[in-house]
mmCIF file of C-alpha atoms in Angstrom:
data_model
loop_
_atom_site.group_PDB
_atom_site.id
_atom_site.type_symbol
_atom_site.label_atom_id
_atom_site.label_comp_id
_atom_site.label_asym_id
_atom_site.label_seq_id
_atom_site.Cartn_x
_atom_site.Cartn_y
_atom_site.Cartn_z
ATOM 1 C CA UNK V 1 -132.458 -40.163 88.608
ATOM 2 C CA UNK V 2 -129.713 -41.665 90.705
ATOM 3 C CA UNK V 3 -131.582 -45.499 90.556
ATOM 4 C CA UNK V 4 -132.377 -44.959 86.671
ATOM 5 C CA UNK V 5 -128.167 -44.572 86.488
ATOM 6 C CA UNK V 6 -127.647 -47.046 88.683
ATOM 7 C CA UNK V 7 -129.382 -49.827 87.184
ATOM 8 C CA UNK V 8 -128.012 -48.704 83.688
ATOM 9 C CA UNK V 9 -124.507 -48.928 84.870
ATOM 10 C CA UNK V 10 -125.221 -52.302 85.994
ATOM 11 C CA UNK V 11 -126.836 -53.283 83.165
ATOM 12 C CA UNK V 12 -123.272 -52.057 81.455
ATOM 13 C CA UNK V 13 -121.578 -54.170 83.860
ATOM 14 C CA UNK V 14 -123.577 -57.344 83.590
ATOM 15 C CA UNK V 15 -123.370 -57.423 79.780
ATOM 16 C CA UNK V 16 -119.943 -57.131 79.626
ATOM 17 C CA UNK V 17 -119.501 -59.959 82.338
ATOM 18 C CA UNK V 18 -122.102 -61.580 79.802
ATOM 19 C CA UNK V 19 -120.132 -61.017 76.633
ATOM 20 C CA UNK V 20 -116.628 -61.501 78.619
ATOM 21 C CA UNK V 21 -118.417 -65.951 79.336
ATOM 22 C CA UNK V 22 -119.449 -65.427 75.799
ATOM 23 C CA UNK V 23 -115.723 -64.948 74.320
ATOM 24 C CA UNK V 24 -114.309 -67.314 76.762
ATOM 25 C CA UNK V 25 -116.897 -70.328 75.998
ATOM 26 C CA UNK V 26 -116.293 -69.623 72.234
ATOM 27 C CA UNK V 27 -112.825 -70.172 72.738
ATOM 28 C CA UNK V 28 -113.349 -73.379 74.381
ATOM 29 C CA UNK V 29 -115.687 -74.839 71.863
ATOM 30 C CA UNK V 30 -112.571 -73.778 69.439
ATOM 31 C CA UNK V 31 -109.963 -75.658 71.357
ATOM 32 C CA UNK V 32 -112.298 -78.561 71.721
ATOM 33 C CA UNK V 33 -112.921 -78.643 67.452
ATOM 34 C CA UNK V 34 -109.212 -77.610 66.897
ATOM 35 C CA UNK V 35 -108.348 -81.294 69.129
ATOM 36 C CA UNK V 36 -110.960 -82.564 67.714
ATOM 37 C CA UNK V 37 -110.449 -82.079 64.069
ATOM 38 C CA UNK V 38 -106.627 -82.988 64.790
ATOM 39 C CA UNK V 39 -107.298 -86.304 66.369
ATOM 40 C CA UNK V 40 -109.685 -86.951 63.113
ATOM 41 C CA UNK V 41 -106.971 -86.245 61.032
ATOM 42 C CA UNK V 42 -104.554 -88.680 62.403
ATOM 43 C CA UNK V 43 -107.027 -91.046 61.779
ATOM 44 C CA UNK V 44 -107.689 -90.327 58.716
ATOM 45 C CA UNK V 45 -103.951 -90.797 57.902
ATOM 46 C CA UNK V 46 -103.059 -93.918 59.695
ATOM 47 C CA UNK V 47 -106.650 -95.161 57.655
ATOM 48 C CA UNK V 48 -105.435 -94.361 54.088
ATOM 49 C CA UNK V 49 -101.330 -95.423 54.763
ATOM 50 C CA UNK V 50 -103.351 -98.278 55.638
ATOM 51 C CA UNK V 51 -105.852 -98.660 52.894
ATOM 52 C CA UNK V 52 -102.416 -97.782 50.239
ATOM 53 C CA UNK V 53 -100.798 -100.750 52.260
ATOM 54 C CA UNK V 54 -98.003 -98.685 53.651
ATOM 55 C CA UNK V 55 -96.591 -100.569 56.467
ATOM 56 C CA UNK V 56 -95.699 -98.669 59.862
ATOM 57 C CA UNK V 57 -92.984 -97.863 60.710
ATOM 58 C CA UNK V 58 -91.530 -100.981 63.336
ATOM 59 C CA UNK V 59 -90.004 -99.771 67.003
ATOM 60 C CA UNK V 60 -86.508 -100.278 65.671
ATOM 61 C CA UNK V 61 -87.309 -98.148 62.290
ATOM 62 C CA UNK V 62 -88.583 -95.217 65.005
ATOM 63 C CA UNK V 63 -86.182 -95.331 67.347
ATOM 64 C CA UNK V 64 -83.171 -95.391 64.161
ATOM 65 C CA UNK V 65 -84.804 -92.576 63.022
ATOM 66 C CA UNK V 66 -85.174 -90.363 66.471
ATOM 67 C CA UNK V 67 -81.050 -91.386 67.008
ATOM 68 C CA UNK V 68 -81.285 -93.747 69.397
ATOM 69 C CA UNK V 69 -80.616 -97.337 69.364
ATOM 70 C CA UNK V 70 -82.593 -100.085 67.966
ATOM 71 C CA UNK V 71 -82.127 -102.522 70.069
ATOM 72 C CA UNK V 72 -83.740 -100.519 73.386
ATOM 73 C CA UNK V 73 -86.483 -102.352 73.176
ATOM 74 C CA UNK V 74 -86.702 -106.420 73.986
ATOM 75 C CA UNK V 75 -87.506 -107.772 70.696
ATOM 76 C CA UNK V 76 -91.058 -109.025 71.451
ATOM 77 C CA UNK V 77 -93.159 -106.209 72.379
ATOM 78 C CA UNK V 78 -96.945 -106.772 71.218
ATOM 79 C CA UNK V 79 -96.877 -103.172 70.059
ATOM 80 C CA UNK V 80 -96.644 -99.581 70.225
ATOM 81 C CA UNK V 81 -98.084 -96.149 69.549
ATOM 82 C CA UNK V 82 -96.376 -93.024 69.094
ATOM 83 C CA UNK V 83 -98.332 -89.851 68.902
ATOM 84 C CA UNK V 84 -95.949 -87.726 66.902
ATOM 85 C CA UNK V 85 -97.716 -84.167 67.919
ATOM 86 C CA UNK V 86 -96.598 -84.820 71.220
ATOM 87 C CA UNK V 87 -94.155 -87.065 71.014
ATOM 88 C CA UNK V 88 -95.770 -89.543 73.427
ATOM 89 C CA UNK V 89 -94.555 -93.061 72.897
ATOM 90 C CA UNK V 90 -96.167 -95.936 74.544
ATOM 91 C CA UNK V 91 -94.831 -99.817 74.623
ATOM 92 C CA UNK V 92 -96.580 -102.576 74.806
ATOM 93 C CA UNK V 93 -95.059 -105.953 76.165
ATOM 94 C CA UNK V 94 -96.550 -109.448 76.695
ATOM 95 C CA UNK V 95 -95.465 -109.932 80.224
ATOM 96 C CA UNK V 96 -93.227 -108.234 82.572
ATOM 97 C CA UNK V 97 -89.352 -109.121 81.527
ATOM 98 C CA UNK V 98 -85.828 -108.173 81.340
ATOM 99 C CA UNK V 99 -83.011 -108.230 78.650
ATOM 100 C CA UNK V 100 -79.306 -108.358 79.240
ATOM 101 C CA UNK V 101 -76.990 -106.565 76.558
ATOM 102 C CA UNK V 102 -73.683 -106.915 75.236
ATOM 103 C CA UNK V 103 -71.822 -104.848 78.075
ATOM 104 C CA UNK V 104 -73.505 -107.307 80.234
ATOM 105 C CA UNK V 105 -75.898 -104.277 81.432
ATOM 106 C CA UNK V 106 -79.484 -105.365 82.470
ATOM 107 C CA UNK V 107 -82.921 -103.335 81.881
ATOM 108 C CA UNK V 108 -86.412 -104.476 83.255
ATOM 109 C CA UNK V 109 -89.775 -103.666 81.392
ATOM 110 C CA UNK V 110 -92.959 -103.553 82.850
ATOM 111 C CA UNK V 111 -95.650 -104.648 80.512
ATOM 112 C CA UNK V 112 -96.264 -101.228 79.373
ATOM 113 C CA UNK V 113 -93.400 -98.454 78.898
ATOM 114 C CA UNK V 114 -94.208 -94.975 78.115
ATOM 115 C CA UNK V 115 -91.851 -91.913 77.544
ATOM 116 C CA UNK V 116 -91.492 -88.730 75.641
ATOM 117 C CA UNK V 117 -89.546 -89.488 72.433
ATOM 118 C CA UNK V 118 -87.410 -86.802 71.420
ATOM 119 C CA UNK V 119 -84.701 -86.475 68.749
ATOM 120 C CA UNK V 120 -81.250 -88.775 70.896
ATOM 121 C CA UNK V 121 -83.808 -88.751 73.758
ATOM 122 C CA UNK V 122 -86.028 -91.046 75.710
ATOM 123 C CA UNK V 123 -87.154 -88.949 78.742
ATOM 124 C CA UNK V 124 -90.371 -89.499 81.130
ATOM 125 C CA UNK V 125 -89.751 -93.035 81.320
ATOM 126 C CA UNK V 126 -92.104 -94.951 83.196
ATOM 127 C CA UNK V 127 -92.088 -99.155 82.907
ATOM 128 C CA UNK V 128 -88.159 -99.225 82.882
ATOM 129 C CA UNK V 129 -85.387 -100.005 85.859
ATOM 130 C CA UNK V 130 -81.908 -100.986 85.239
ATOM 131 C CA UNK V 131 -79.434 -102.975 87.669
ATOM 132 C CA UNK V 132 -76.929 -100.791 89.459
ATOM 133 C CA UNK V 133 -76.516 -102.520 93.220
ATOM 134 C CA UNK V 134 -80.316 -102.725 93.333
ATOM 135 C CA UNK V 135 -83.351 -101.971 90.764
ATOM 136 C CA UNK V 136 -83.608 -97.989 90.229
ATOM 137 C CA UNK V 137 -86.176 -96.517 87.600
ATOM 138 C CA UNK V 138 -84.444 -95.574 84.835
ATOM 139 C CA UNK V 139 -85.817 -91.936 83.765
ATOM 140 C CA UNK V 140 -83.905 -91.105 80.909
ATOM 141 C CA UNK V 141 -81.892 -92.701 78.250
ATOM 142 C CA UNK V 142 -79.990 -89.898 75.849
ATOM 143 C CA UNK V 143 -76.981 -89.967 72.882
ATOM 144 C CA UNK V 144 -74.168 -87.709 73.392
ATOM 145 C CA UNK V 145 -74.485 -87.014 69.603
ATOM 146 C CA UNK V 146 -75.646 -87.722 66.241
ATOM 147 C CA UNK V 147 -72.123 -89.272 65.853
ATOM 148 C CA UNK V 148 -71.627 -90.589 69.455
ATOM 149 C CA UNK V 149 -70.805 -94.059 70.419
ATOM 150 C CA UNK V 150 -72.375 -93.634 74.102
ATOM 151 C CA UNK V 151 -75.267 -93.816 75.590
ATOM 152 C CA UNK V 152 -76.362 -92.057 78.766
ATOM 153 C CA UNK V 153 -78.725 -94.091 81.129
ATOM 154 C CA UNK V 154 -80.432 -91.647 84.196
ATOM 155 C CA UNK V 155 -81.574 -94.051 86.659
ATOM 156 C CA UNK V 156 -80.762 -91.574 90.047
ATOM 157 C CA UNK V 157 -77.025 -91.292 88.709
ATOM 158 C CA UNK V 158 -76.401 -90.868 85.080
ATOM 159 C CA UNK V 159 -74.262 -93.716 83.709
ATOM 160 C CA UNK V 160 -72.742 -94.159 80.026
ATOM 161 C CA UNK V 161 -72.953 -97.378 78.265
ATOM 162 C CA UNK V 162 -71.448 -98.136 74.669
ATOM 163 C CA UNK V 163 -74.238 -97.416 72.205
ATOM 164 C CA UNK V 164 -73.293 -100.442 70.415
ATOM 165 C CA UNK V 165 -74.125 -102.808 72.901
ATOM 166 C CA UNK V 166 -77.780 -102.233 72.255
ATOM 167 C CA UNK V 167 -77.504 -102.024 68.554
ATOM 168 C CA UNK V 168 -80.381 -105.134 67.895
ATOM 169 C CA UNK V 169 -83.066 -106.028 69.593
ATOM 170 C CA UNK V 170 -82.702 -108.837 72.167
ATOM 171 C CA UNK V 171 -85.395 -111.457 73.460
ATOM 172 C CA UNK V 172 -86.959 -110.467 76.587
ATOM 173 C CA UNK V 173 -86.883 -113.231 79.694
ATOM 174 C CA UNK V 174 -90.390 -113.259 81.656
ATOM 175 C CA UNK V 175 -90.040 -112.047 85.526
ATOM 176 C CA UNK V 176 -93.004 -112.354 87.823
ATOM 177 C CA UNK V 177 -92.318 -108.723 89.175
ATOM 178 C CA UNK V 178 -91.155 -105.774 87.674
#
């Protein structure tokens, strides 16, 4: 009597280690047709605005409209995607160069930038260094405000520059190392 119990609580225990894989996989295969089905549907946008012959939006449009300068950029990247969803923005650049602004301030770009674009925020930065004494990866670039004239550059010390000194877009000069 004792084995018969035996192997029907284990029998309890193995189908509810079965159904507990079950639930889990399920859940998976959601995610996965949830990211899926998302990633389709971006397409499927960018595909009609296209077919209807919206333009896109340029980098100077996107970065106006997130509050930051549009002149962060050197004016001849090759291009750029922005994944809105997770605010992922990725620049594209011919060649490794650097601009010099207004308040005589200099930034380097690799040939590809990426950050998290965020509403007066570029943080995450990757592909950017500025001139302090040496060149420091910048890792942030914020506004004070929606009404601010300043602009706060993170490169290992946080240092404000006027806003307005990187109100258009500048030509990039090609370096041979970033």
């Amino acid at each position: 009597m004792e084995k018969v119990l035996t192997k029907v609580s284990s029998l309890k225990v193995g189908n509810s280690w079965i159904s507990k894989k079950a639930k889990e996989e399920l859940s998976n295969i959601s995610g996965d047709i949830t990211t899926f089905s998302n990633t389709v549907e971006e397409k499927a946008k960018w595909i009609f605005n296209k077919l209807k012959g919206k333009p896109p939006r340029s980098l100077p449009e996107l970065l106006r409209e997130y509050n930051l300068p549009p002149g962060l950029f050197p004016q001849n990247i090759t291009c750029y995607e922005f994944d809105e969803t997770k605010a992922k923005l990725v620049v594209y650049l011919p060649s490794t160069c650097e601009v010099t602004f207004k308040d005589s301030s200099v930034i380097r770009y690799a040939t590809r930038v990426k950050a998290i674009l965020l509403r007066g925020k570029l943080t995450s930065i990757e592909g950017m260094k500025t001139k302090v004494l040496v060149w420091v990866k910048v890792t942030c670039v914020a506004v004070e405000g929606s009404k601010s004239d300043k602009l706060w550059f993170t490169a290992g010390v946080k240092k404000c520059r006027p806003k307005d000194a990187y109100a258009t877009p500048r030509d990039g000069v090609r370096v041979e190392e970033f």
